[in-house]
Coordinates of C-alpha atoms and ligand atoms in Angstrom, one line a residue:
X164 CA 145.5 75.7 83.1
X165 CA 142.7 77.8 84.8
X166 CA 139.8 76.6 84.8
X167 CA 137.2 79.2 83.5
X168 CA 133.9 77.9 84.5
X169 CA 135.3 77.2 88.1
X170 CA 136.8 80.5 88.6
X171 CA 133.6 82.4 87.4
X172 CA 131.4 80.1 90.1
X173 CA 133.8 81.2 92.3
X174 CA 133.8 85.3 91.8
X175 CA 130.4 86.2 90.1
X176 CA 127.5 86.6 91.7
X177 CA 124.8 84.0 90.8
X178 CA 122.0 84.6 88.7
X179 CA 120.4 81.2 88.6
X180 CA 116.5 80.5 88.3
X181 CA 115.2 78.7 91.5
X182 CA 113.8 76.0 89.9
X183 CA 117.2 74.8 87.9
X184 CA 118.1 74.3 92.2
X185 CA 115.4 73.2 94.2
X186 CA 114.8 69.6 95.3
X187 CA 111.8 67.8 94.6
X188 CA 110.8 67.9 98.5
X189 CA 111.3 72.0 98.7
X190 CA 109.5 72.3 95.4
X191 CA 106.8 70.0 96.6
X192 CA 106.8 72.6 99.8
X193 CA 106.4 75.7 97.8
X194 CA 103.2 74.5 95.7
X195 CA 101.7 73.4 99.0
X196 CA 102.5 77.2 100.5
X197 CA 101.1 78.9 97.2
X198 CA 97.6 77.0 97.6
X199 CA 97.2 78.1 101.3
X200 CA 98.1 81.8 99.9
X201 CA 95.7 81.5 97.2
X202 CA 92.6 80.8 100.0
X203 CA 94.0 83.7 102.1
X204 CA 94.2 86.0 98.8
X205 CA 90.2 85.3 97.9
X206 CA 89.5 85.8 101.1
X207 CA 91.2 88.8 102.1
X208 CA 90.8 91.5 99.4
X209 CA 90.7 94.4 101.8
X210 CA 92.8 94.7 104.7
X211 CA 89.3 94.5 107.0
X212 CA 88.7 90.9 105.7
X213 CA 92.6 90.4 106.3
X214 CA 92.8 91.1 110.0
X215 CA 89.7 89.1 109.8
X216 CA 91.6 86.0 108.5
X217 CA 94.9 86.7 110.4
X218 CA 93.3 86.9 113.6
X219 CA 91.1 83.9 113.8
X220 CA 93.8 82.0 112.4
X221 CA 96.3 83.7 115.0
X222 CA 93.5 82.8 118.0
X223 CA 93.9 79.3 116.8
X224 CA 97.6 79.4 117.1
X225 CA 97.7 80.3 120.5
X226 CA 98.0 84.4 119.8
X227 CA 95.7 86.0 122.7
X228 CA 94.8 89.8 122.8
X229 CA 97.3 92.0 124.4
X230 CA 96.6 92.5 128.0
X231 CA 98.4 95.2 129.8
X232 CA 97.5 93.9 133.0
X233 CA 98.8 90.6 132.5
X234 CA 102.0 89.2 133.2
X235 CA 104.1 87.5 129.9
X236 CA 106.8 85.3 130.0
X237 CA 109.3 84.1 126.9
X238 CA 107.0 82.3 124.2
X239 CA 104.0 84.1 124.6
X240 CA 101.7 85.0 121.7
X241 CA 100.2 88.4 121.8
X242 CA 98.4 90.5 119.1
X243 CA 96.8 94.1 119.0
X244 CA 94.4 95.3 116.8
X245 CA 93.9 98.7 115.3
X246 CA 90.4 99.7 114.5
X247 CA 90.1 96.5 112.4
X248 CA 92.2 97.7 109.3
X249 CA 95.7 97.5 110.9
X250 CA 97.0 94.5 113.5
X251 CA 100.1 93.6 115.0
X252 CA 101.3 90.4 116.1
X253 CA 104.3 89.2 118.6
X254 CA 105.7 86.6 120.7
X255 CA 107.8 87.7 123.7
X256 CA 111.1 86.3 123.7
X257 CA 113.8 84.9 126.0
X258 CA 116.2 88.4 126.2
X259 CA 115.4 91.5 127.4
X260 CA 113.8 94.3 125.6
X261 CA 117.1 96.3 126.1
X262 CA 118.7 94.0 123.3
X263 CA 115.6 94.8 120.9
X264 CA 113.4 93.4 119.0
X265 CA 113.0 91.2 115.2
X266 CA 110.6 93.4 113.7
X267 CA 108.4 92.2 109.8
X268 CA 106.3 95.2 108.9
X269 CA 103.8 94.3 105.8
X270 CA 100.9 96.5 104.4
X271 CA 97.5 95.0 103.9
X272 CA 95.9 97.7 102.1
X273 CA 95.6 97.3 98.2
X274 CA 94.7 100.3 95.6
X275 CA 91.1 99.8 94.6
X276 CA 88.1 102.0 93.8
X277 CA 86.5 103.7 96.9
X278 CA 82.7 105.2 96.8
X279 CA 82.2 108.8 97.3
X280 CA 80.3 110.4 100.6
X281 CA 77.7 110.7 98.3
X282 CA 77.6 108.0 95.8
X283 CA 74.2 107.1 94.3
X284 CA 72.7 108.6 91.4
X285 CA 70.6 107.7 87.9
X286 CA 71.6 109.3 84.8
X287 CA 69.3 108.1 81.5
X288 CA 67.9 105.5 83.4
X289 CA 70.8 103.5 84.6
X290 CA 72.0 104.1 88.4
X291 CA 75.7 104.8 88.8
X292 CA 77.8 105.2 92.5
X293 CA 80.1 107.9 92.2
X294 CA 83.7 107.0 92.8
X295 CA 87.1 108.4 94.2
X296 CA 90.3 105.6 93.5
X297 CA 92.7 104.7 96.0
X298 CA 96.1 103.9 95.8
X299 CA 98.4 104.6 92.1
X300 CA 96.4 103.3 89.4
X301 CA 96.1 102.9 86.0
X302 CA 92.6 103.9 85.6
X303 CA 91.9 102.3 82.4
X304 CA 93.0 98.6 83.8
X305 CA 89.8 98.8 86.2
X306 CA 87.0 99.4 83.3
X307 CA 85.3 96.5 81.8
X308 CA 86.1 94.3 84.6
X309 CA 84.0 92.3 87.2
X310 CA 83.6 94.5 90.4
X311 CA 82.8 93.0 93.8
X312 CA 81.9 95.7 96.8
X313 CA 83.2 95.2 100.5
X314 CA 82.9 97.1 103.3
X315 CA 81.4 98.8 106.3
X316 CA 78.0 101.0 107.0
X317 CA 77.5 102.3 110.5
X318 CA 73.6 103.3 111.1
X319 CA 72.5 106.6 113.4
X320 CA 71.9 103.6 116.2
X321 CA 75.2 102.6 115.8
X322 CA 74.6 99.4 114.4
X323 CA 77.5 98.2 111.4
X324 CA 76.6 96.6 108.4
X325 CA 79.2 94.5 106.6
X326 CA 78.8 94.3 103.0
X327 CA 80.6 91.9 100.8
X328 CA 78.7 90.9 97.4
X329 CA 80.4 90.1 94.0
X330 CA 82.5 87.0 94.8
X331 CA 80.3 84.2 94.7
X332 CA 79.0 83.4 91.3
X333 CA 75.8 83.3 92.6
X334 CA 76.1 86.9 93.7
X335 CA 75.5 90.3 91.3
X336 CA 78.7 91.9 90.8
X337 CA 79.6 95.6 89.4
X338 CA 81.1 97.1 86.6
X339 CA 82.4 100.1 85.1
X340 CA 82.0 100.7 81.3
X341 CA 84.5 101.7 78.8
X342 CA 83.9 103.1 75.1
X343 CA 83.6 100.7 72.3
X344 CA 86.7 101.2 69.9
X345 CA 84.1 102.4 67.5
X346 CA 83.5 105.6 68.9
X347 CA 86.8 106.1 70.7
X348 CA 88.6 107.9 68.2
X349 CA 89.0 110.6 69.9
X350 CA 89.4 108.8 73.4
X351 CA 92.4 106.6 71.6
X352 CA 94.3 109.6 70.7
X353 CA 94.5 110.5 74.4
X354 CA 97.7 110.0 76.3
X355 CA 97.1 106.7 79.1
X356 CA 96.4 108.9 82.0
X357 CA 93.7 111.5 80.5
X358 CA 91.9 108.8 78.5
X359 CA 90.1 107.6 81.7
X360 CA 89.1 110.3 84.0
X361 CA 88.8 110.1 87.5
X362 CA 85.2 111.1 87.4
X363 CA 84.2 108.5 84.9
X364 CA 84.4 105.4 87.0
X365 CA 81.0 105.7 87.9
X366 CA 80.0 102.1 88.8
X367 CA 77.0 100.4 87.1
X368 CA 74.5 99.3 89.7
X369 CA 71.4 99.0 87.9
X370 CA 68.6 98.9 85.2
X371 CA 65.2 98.5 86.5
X372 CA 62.8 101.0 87.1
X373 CA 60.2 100.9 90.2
X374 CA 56.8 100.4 88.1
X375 CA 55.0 103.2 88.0
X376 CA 53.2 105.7 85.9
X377 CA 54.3 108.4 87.4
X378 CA 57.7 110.0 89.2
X379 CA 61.4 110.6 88.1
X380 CA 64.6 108.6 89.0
X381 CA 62.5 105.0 89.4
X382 CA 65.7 103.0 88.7
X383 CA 67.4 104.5 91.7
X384 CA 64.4 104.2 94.1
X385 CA 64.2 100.3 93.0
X386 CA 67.4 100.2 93.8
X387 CA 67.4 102.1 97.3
X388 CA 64.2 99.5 97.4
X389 CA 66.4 96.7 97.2
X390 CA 69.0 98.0 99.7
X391 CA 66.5 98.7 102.1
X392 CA 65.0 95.4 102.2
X393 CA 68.3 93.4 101.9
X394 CA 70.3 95.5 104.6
X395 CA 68.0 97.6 106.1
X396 CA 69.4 101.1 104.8
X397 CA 68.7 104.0 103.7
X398 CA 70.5 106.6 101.0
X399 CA 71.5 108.3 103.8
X400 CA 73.4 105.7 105.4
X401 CA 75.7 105.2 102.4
X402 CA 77.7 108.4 103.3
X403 CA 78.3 107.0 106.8
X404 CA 80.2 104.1 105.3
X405 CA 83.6 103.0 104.2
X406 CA 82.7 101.4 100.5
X407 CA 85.4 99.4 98.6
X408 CA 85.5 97.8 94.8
X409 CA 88.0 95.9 94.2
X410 CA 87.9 93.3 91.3
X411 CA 86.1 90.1 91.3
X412 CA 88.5 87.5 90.4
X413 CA 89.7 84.9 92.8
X414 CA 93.6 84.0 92.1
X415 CA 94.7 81.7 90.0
X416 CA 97.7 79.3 88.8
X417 CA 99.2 80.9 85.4
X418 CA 101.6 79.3 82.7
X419 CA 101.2 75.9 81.4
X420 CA 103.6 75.0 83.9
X421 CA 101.5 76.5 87.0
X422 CA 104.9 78.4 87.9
X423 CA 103.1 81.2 88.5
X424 CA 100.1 83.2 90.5
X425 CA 97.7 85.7 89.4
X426 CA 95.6 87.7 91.8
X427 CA 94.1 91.0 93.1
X428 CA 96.1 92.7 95.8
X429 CA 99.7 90.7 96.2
X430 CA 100.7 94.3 96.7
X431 CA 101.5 93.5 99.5
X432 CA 99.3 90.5 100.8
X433 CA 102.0 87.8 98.8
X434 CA 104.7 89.4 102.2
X435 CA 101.9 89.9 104.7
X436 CA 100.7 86.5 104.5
X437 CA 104.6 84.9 104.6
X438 CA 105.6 87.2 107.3
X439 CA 102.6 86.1 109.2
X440 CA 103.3 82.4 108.0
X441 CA 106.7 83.0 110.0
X442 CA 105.5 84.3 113.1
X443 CA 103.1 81.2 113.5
X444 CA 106.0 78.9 112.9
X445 CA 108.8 80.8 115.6
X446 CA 108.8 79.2 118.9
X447 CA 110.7 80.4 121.9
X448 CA 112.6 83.1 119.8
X449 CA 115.4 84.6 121.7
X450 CA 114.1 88.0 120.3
X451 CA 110.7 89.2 120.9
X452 CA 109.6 89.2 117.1
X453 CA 106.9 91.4 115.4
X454 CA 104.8 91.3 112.7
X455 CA 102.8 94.6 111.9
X456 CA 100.2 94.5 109.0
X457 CA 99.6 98.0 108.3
X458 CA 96.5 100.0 106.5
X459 CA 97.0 102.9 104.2
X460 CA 100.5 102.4 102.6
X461 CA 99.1 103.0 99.3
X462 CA 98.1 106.7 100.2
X463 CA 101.2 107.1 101.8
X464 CA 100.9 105.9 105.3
X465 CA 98.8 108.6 106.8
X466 CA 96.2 108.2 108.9
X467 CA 95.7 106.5 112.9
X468 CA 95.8 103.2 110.9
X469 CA 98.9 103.8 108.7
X470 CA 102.3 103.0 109.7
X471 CA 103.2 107.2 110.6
X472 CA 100.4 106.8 113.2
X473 CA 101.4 106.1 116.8
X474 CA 99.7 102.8 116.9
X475 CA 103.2 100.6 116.4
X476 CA 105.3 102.8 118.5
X477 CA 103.0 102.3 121.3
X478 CA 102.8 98.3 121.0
X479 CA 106.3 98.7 121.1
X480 CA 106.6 101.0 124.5
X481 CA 104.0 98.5 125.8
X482 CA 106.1 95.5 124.7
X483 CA 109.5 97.2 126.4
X484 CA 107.3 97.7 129.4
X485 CA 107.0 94.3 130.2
X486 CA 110.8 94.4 131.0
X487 CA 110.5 97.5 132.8
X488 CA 112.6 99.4 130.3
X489 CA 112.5 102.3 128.1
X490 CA 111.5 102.2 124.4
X491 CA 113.5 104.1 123.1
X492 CA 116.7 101.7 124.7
X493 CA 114.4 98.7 123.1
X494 CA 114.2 100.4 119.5
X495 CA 117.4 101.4 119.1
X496 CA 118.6 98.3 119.2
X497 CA 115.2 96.6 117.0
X498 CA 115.8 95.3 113.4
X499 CA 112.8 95.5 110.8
X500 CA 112.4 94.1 107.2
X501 CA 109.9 96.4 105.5
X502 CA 108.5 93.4 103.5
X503 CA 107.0 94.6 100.7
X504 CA 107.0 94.1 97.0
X505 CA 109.6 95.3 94.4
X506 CA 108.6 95.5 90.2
X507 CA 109.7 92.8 88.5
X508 CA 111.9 93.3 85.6
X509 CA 109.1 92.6 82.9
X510 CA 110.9 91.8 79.3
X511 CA 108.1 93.7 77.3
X512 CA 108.5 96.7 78.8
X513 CA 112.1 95.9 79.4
X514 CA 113.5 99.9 78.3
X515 CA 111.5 101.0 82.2
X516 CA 114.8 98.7 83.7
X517 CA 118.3 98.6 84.3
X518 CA 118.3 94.8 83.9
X519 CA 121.3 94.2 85.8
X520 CA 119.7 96.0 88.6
X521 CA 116.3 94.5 88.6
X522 CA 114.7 91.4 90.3
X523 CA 113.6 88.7 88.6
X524 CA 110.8 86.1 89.2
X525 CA 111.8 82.7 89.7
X526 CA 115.4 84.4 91.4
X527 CA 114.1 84.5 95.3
X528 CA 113.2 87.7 97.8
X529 CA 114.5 91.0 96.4
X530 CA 116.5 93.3 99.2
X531 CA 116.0 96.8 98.0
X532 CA 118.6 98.7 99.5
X533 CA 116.9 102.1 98.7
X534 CA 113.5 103.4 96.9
X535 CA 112.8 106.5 96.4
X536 CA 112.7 109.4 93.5
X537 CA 115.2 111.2 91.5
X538 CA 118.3 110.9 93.6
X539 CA 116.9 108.8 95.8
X540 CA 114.4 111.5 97.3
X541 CA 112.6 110.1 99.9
X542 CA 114.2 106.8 101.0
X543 CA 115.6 104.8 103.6
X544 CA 118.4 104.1 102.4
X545 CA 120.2 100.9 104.5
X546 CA 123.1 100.8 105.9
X547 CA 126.1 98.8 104.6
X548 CA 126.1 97.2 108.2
X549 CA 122.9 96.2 108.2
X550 CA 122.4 94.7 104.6
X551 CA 125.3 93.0 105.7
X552 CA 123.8 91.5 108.8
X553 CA 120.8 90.3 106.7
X554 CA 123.0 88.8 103.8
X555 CA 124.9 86.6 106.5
X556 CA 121.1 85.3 108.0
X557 CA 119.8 84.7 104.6
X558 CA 123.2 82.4 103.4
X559 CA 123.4 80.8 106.8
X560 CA 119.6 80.0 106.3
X561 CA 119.4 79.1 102.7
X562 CA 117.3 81.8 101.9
X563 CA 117.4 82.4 98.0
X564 CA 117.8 86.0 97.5
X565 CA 118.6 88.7 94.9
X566 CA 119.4 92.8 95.0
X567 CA 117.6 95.2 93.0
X568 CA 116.3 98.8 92.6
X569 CA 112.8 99.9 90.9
X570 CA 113.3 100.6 87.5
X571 CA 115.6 102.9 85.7
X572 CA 116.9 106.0 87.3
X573 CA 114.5 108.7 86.9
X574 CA 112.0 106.7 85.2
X575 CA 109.5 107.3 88.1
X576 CA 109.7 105.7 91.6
X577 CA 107.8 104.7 94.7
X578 CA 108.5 104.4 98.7
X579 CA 107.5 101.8 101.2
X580 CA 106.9 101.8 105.3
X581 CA 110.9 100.9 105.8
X582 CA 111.3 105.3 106.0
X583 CA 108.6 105.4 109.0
X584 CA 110.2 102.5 110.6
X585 CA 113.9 103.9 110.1
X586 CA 112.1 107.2 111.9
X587 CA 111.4 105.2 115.0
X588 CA 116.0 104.9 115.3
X589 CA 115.2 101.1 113.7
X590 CA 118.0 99.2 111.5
X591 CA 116.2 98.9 108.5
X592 CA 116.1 97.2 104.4
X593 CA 113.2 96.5 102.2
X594 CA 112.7 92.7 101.5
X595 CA 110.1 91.5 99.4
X596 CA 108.9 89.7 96.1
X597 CA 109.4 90.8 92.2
X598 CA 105.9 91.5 90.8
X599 CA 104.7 91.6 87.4
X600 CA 102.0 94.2 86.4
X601 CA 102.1 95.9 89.7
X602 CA 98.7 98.0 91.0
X603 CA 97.2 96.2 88.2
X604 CA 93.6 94.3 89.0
X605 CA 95.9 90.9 88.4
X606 CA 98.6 90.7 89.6
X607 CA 101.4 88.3 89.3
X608 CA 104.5 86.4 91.3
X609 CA 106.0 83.5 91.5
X610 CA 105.0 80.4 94.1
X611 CA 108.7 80.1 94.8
X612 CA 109.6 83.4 95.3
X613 CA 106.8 83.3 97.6
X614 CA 108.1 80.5 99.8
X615 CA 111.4 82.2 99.9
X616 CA 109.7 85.2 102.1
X617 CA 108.4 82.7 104.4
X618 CA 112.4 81.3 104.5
X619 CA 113.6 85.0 104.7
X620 CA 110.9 86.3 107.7
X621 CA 111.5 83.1 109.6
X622 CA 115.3 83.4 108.9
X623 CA 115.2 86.7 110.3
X624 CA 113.4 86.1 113.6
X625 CA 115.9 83.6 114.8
Ligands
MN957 MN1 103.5 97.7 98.6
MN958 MN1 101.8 99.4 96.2

């Protein structure tokens, strides 16, 4: 007699939530994992504040600044950064360059909403900044929210200012106003993406006139009052500046179970931070293994700090030039996981998926084969070889994994870095973790889906 159940273990594919399979000590591991991701996520809500946190925490883990006049031997911790938005790190290992290199490429840049060149103003006595978004939003998700503002300010005498304001309870924070349903009749009978303009998220920054009898815009020059004697500035210096809102929620556990995490930005932090996670914890690799945390993925990658700049190709010529040898013999022979996030098949929306073709929470790292448009415009699409090569690392390293695509066909679509890194003559496949609510201001994943992109990353370097 056959045995059914036996026979279907044996030929199907599994499908099993993580949990029914974990034991107690891995579980106990992932929870432990997701708190350390939750500090790094409050901290690092722009990817400034991220090469911020990587980099001290890299310094601390031996990982020294890049010194082309130094010698490096096997084991060696090196890191490069780019203009303090993008940053690389590596640690030499035991071959030579010609056999390649283990390559995790992340992006730390999140969409948010970024101030205009010229971005104060009063209108009927309440002072606004004047906004442009970054990144694919849904502009509606970002009104009537808690705002906080990072970022930069470089003065004529070249001094910066760092703003960050909006976190701390104690701290003001920013908002941008919606219509009450009252009045929205109109407004509600807008399709999604006209019934928020662009040029409506003005940010609220203020109420309070400068007293006096006389003069016009009072609120703003209290304002510009307050500015000045806080930081020093002037409305001038607000154009020379790189201004971010982004929203002002830290992360936090969701579900009455805690299974879950909701936060700003996991797009892409939740596979930046693992991937860094698993260059901290490779020791003598036999490959030199990378990890580049790249800027500007959301606008497409352009830009000296986005992944089509030359910034990663050179680290890598300067890495093959420790062995003496070319980089183009080192990077034909490199392997990269783009490690980036993948939607989440979400049952209340569940006619945007192919479920059998989706990720799941709960179901471990998603490889995404291809991304993409239409028929399949615009993607890296991996090789059989190579998705082959990382399905035997991932089941000789328990490394829970699932294969999926975004979405339906021709239901929209979205590209990642693994096309600029496939550019470069690099064998390369998307790996990253289902999301739920995607480019959202809260964001959500699951703590062991999490873990298993440490498990894949540090599978992967060897
Ligand atoms: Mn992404
Ligand atoms: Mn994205």
């Amino acid at each position: 007699m056959v045995d059914i159940k036996e026979l279907k273990n044996n030929l199907f594919c599994p499908k099993k939530n993580l949990y029914l399979k974990i034991s107690d000590e891995e579980f106990e591991k992932t929870q432990n994992f997701a708190e350390n991701y939750k500090k790094f996520l409050d901290f690092s809500k722009t990817e400034r504040k991220s090469v911020e946190y990587f980099v001290k925490k890299a310094k601390k883990n031996g990982f020294e600044e890049f010194d082309l006049d130094k010698k490096y031997n096997p084991g060696d911790r090196i890191f490069r950064i780019n203009r303090g938005k993008s940053v690389v790190f590596a640690i030499i290992g035991k071959n030579n360059s010609r056999e390649g290199f283990n390559i995790a490429v992340s992006h730390i840049d999140s969409p948010r909403i970024d101030l205009k060149p010229n971005p104060i103003y009063e209108n009927n006595e309440m002072v606004f900044f004047k906004t442009h978004y970054y990144g694919g939003i849904k502009k509606y998700q970002w009104t009537a929210i808690p705002l906080a503002l990072y970022g930069k300010i470089i003065l004529k005498n070249q001094d910066s200012i760092e703003i960050s304001i909006g976190e701390n309870e104690s701290e003001p924070c920013f908002y941008i106003s919606d219509l009450l349903p009252h009045l929205a009749r109109e407004q509600m009978s807008k399709s999604m993406s006209k019934a928020i303009e662009g040029e409506s998220l003005n940010i609220l920054i203020g109420s309070l006139p400068f007293k006096s009898d006389t003069g016009s815009e009072l609120v703003k020059l209290n304002i510009l009052k307050i500015l000045n004697e806080k930081y020093g500035i002037i409305e001038r210096d607000l154009s020379f500046a790189e201004l971010e809102l982004v929203p002002a929620f830290k992360s936090r556990d969701i579900g009455f179970d805690r299974s879950l995490i909701g936060g700003y930005g996991h797009d892409d932090r939740c596979c930046a931070f693992p991937a860094f996670e698993a260059i901290l914890n490779t020791k003598n690799p036999e490959k030199t293994c990378v990890v580049m945390l790249a800027d500007k993925e959301e606008i497409g990658s352009d830009g000296n700090t986005g992944m089509k700049s030359s910034f990663f190709r050179y680290f890598l010529a300067d890495l093959a030039s420790i062995d003496g040898i070319k980089t183009r013999h080192a990077l034909s022979k490199s392997r990269a996981l783009s490690a980036d996030v993948d939607a989440a098949f979400d049952p209340n929306y569940s006619s945007s998926f192919d479920s059998i073709n989706s990720s799941f929470i709960n179901r471990g790292v998603v490889i995404t084969k291809y991304t993409g448009s239409g028929g399949k415009a615009g993607a890296s699409d991996a090789s059989a070889e190579f998705i082959g090569y990382v399905r035997k690392i991932f089941e000789d390293n328990n490394v829970n994994y699932q294969l999926g695509e975004l979405g339906k066909v021709d239901t929209g679509g979205g590209g990642t870095v693994a096309k600029y890194i496939a550019n470069l003559n690099i064998d390369v496949v998307d790996v990253g973790i289902p999301v739920l609510s995607m480019h959202s201001p809260f964001e959500v994943i699951s703590k062991l889906d999490l873990y298993e992109m440490f498990k894949a990353v540090r599978a992967f370097f060897g």
